[in-house]
């Protein structure tokens, strides 16, 4: 075993790490850490406020190659803009407004030129000694900016020019809407600012009813139910109303605030709904066979507004507030588009993310435009930590909304101590110049992860969490080990709630697997014997015997879990009766709806569990871990989150900031002896920030000639080809004594390149660094590992599926495992034998051992082992974009895909031959298909990708066709010989002996004459 490689330490200044917080949160920042143009710190303090600019407060890796830091920033080239929105520097606008607001703030109150009510509120916010948390400077500055633009700027020449530019840019991008954007870091208190806006507007509207500048009607639009639930504190009658609990309004003004009409809704409510359900047959009958117009059952826009906001109908004007407003924008008009801006998204996940963003934006913005057509809008105020144009909007991704008027960035919030300081991987014990692996977990494991929903994965038998990729298991264990230390510290300090660990996944199949890996559960829902304990002791939801615990340590939040009705166990519901009763009382107090309180659904209870994580005495007070798909990207603000693991694609920097934002809310708001907030930290794995200091935009270039290769469904579904995904081979054994014949190929070398790092350094852009290590599996005894491997060998390699364990072989299997561990297991770079507990590594080890057993038992038939997550591949799942020139437009009767992407003219010629042969039923070019043949070469594991799959009629009838694997113009070096031998001697007999995928044969076409007369080569023995 090798020793743990030390991580190189940087030369640092103690103050830089020990005192990252420079400013009090209650005064305008007067100092900031100096940053280089690449956004990295110099460790010098500047004695001024930080100007507004685009900053990514994430450190670069510590590795140095050739004397230069490795960077992920993109070459932006010469950015050319062709309209005022893109030309204008929004940071200059924000800094100019900031300066004018500062000058106005410093004037005597008699010169403020605002109403007496506004003067009273400003004095209250700035000077009131609240018994609790009083407003931060950043919150006051945001409302001051809005007040200055509304009450002061219209009366000055300079202010009029600023307003004209803002209104012009807003109208250009949002026809019919006048918007202002307040940019505030996640955790800096946007909800408080919204309450201040409502109070300021309502009090003035009541006392100055004829003023066109004020209203007491408010429409608050959110991106989802989670955010909507959180914003109920804006209602003056809510038990936790901010106006009283946070003392945001003087007592004598509370009666006016209670006159506010506030509607809080999610943007989905703007979608027109069916007025009544009509069966398909009835609809056809009503429309008639020759009807020119469809029978319309959708509500009208007016009916939609009456449903969504009846309280606001008939008002003279209202003010709209968009929470998480980056979702609300129009797509860029086509006449403003830039050449080369419509680029092909590299990953399917990126395109899906962009399509989702655009769909949400269209619904949101069109809904507001419908509102504006019927009720005059005083103004639309956007609040967001990231008021940027999103990917796919037509604008440069990351460009600030040009109507942004104030900015308190994440870096500002860090330097004022208002938020936790995020720490990300900057170094690891892998001798590599690349980005730390745990900075972007998904890119290292994506090919090994299921790509379907959990329900489909369960039907396909893809449900064993122990087979998660080794690098993912290592990452989870490393982060959990640090969480365990944090948990012990909180427990020692007698914290009433535990720290929270969250995992954000790519899809519901992955979230389900990760949930079971951490918390335990039954792999097969109807089979009690399939129970597995959770890997992480603090996150387990079950006892050792498989019975549920009375409280939830880990919750799974995604659409399938909410829809299943099984999200909450009877034990939890029974033990949480007091908390459920409290929740019911709050519903009645807040809404007066007794029926709603008495008819709570499990979905509502689970949502309340999530909403109350970190709050003592509530449904979510005991939760330690949350596993989710996309519900944690925004609007969920538990202040106990200390660790985040991202297991998904992050196509945009906005998404990175949103997920990290879930961990940024501070736990304690007590000032230290210096009048500052002490630094708090959140440790993050798997969030791949880059370091571009400007919007990400591609340089102008001629669009590539690309095509989308995909299955044509359902028109060509008859041409589908399904194939087994083989990961290994085994031989069934019928004896009670087995032997092994080990060779040099039996050596398994564990390195950090294989397992992922075992030591990772996490650091923020400022503040303390921390080394995260795997320690919970380091102390496993060798006999424990030996026992585990022996059982694993019997269960997965020496028995048929569904058969009982061949326990008679356990003794000899254990002797073989012991010999292999002593002689053929090599641990380097800080790896250790305990890592063989991971199923992925146990698989690798047992493959080596099984091959040795096969060598010693040559008489038994070989059988293929299928992938645990994706056992069956299909042409139906193919979809990718390519610019490769060699492509063949396929015959719709011969191929499921629209194109065959080829590497040579020989392959083009073979496509022609296959389509002209009557005996060829269907075929597919193996490009983007995911079909491969595993083989070993020079001690390493490799994959061979043959060129074509063909379903062929060789005379055995339509129910017994032959499947051909065709390789065109194979080379003759040693590597290619190994590929051919592995296919002929292992894959083909291994799959044929399964008797569940038909008959398979391999043909390699080496010469031109074989291509021209390839039928003889194929038929061969079948004549």
Tab-separated table of N, CA, C and O in Angstrom, residues 223-265:
chain	number	residue	atom	x	y	z
A	223	UNK	N	-40.875	31.036	-9.186
A	223	UNK	CA	-40.643	29.943	-10.133
A	223	UNK	C	-41.209	28.607	-9.697
A	223	UNK	O	-41.172	27.656	-10.459
A	224	UNK	N	-41.705	28.495	-8.481
A	224	UNK	CA	-42.216	27.196	-8.052
A	224	UNK	C	-42.909	27.256	-6.714
A	224	UNK	O	-42.939	28.291	-6.037
A	225	UNK	N	-43.473	26.107	-6.307
A	225	UNK	CA	-44.235	26.052	-5.065
A	225	UNK	C	-43.356	26.277	-3.850
A	225	UNK	O	-43.797	26.850	-2.851
A	226	UNK	N	-42.100	25.818	-3.908
A	226	UNK	CA	-41.217	25.980	-2.759
A	226	UNK	C	-40.995	27.441	-2.456
A	226	UNK	O	-41.070	27.883	-1.307
A	227	UNK	N	-40.721	28.242	-3.472
A	227	UNK	CA	-40.517	29.671	-3.279
A	227	UNK	C	-41.822	30.317	-2.845
A	227	UNK	O	-41.835	31.180	-1.955
A	228	UNK	N	-42.924	29.907	-3.454
A	228	UNK	CA	-44.212	30.492	-3.102
A	228	UNK	C	-44.527	30.266	-1.623
A	228	UNK	O	-44.981	31.168	-0.924
A	229	UNK	N	-44.285	29.047	-1.139
A	229	UNK	CA	-44.541	28.753	0.269
A	229	UNK	C	-43.673	29.611	1.175
A	229	UNK	O	-44.115	30.080	2.221
A	230	UNK	N	-42.420	29.802	0.780
A	230	UNK	CA	-41.502	30.585	1.616
A	230	UNK	C	-41.934	32.039	1.712
A	230	UNK	O	-41.701	32.697	2.734
A	231	UNK	N	-42.559	32.566	0.660
A	231	UNK	CA	-42.920	33.980	0.626
A	231	UNK	C	-44.232	34.300	1.330
A	231	UNK	O	-44.678	35.446	1.326
A	232	UNK	N	-44.855	33.307	1.954
A	232	UNK	CA	-46.095	33.603	2.664
A	232	UNK	C	-45.874	34.587	3.815
A	232	UNK	O	-46.823	35.200	4.311
A	233	UNK	N	-44.615	34.770	4.237
A	233	UNK	CA	-44.308	35.738	5.300
A	233	UNK	C	-44.561	37.166	4.837
A	233	UNK	O	-44.514	38.095	5.650
A	234	UNK	N	-44.822	37.363	3.524
A	234	UNK	CA	-45.147	38.704	3.030
A	234	UNK	C	-46.594	39.079	3.321
A	234	UNK	O	-46.961	40.250	3.207
A	235	UNK	N	-47.422	38.110	3.663
A	235	UNK	CA	-48.814	38.404	3.984
A	235	UNK	C	-48.891	38.965	5.405
A	235	UNK	O	-48.410	38.338	6.350
A	236	UNK	N	-49.492	40.137	5.596
A	236	UNK	CA	-49.522	40.744	6.935
A	236	UNK	C	-50.196	39.881	7.988
A	236	UNK	O	-49.884	40.004	9.175
A	237	UNK	N	-51.110	38.965	7.588
A	237	UNK	CA	-51.807	38.144	8.570
A	237	UNK	C	-51.124	36.808	8.833
A	237	UNK	O	-51.636	35.982	9.587
A	238	UNK	N	-49.973	36.564	8.216
A	238	UNK	CA	-49.268	35.306	8.436
A	238	UNK	C	-48.668	35.288	9.842
A	238	UNK	O	-48.190	36.317	10.334
A	239	UNK	N	-48.666	34.132	10.515
A	239	UNK	CA	-48.094	34.073	11.869
A	239	UNK	C	-46.641	34.512	11.925
A	239	UNK	O	-46.183	35.029	12.955
A	240	UNK	N	-45.900	34.306	10.840
A	240	UNK	CA	-44.488	34.685	10.805
A	240	UNK	C	-44.257	35.930	9.959
A	240	UNK	O	-43.158	36.135	9.436
A	241	UNK	N	-45.265	36.766	9.814
A	241	UNK	CA	-45.165	37.975	8.998
A	241	UNK	C	-43.920	38.785	9.339
A	241	UNK	O	-43.638	39.066	10.501
A	242	UNK	N	-43.176	39.151	8.288
A	242	UNK	CA	-41.931	39.901	8.477
A	242	UNK	C	-42.183	41.301	9.041
A	242	UNK	O	-41.329	41.857	9.718
A	243	UNK	N	-43.333	41.888	8.758
A	243	UNK	CA	-43.570	43.273	9.147
A	243	UNK	C	-43.517	43.429	10.667
A	243	UNK	O	-42.970	44.420	11.185
A	244	UNK	N	-44.038	42.437	11.390
A	244	UNK	CA	-44.024	42.510	12.842
A	244	UNK	C	-42.861	41.731	13.435
A	244	UNK	O	-42.173	42.221	14.317
A	245	UNK	N	-42.648	40.497	12.938
A	245	UNK	CA	-41.606	39.672	13.555
A	245	UNK	C	-40.232	40.291	13.397
A	245	UNK	O	-39.402	40.196	14.290
A	246	UNK	N	-39.998	40.938	12.271
A	246	UNK	CA	-38.697	41.587	12.053
A	246	UNK	C	-38.759	43.092	12.266
A	246	UNK	O	-37.799	43.798	11.963
A	247	UNK	N	-39.905	43.559	12.736
A	247	UNK	CA	-40.083	44.969	13.099
A	247	UNK	C	-39.707	45.895	11.942
A	247	UNK	O	-39.024	46.910	12.113
A	248	UNK	N	-40.204	45.554	10.746
A	248	UNK	CA	-39.890	46.338	9.550
A	248	UNK	C	-40.761	47.587	9.423
A	248	UNK	O	-40.446	48.470	8.623
A	249	UNK	N	-41.840	47.643	10.182
A	249	UNK	CA	-42.776	48.768	10.072
A	249	UNK	C	-43.055	49.319	11.480
A	249	UNK	O	-43.309	48.541	12.409
A	250	UNK	N	-43.003	50.640	11.656
A	250	UNK	CA	-43.385	51.216	12.946
A	250	UNK	C	-44.805	50.785	13.315
A	250	UNK	O	-45.670	50.653	12.449
A	251	UNK	N	-45.059	50.583	14.591
A	251	UNK	CA	-46.347	50.064	15.035
A	251	UNK	C	-47.509	50.923	14.554
A	251	UNK	O	-48.567	50.404	14.200
A	252	UNK	N	-47.305	52.268	14.530
A	252	UNK	CA	-48.418	53.131	14.160
A	252	UNK	C	-48.778	53.011	12.682
A	252	UNK	O	-49.845	53.475	12.257
A	253	UNK	N	-47.895	52.372	11.867
A	253	UNK	CA	-48.173	52.241	10.447
A	253	UNK	C	-48.710	50.856	10.067
A	253	UNK	O	-49.087	50.633	8.907
A	254	UNK	N	-48.777	49.924	11.014
A	254	UNK	CA	-49.229	48.572	10.700
A	254	UNK	C	-50.665	48.518	10.179
A	254	UNK	O	-50.973	47.712	9.287
A	255	UNK	N	-51.591	49.353	10.677
A	255	UNK	CA	-52.957	49.295	10.114
A	255	UNK	C	-52.989	49.542	8.607
A	255	UNK	O	-53.771	48.910	7.883
A	256	UNK	N	-52.152	50.456	8.108
A	256	UNK	CA	-52.111	50.704	6.666
A	256	UNK	C	-51.556	49.498	5.921
A	256	UNK	O	-52.056	49.125	4.846
A	257	UNK	N	-50.521	48.860	6.478
A	257	UNK	CA	-49.917	47.705	5.799
A	257	UNK	C	-50.944	46.591	5.633
A	257	UNK	O	-50.955	45.883	4.617
A	258	UNK	N	-51.833	46.443	6.622
A	258	UNK	CA	-52.840	45.372	6.556
A	258	UNK	C	-53.860	45.599	5.436
A	258	UNK	O	-54.647	44.694	5.113
A	259	UNK	N	-53.850	46.775	4.838
A	259	UNK	CA	-54.754	47.055	3.723
A	259	UNK	C	-54.175	46.610	2.382
A	259	UNK	O	-54.841	46.726	1.348
A	260	UNK	N	-52.951	46.113	2.391
A	260	UNK	CA	-52.320	45.657	1.141
A	260	UNK	C	-53.055	44.433	0.592
A	260	UNK	O	-53.500	43.561	1.338
A	261	UNK	N	-53.178	44.387	-0.714
A	261	UNK	CA	-53.713	43.204	-1.386
A	261	UNK	C	-52.547	42.501	-2.077
A	261	UNK	O	-51.955	43.054	-3.017
A	262	UNK	N	-52.238	41.326	-1.616
A	262	UNK	CA	-51.030	40.631	-2.081
A	262	UNK	C	-51.410	39.256	-2.614
A	262	UNK	O	-52.025	38.454	-1.900
A	263	UNK	N	-51.048	38.987	-3.861
A	263	UNK	CA	-51.234	37.664	-4.457
A	263	UNK	C	-49.856	37.079	-4.719
A	263	UNK	O	-49.023	37.702	-5.397
A	264	UNK	N	-49.613	35.905	-4.161
A	264	UNK	CA	-48.337	35.213	-4.373
A	264	UNK	C	-48.634	33.954	-5.177
A	264	UNK	O	-49.425	33.105	-4.742
A	265	UNK	N	-48.050	33.842	-6.338
A	265	UNK	CA	-48.328	32.703	-7.209
A	265	UNK	C	-47.060	32.247	-7.909
A	265	UNK	O	-46.081	32.995	-7.994
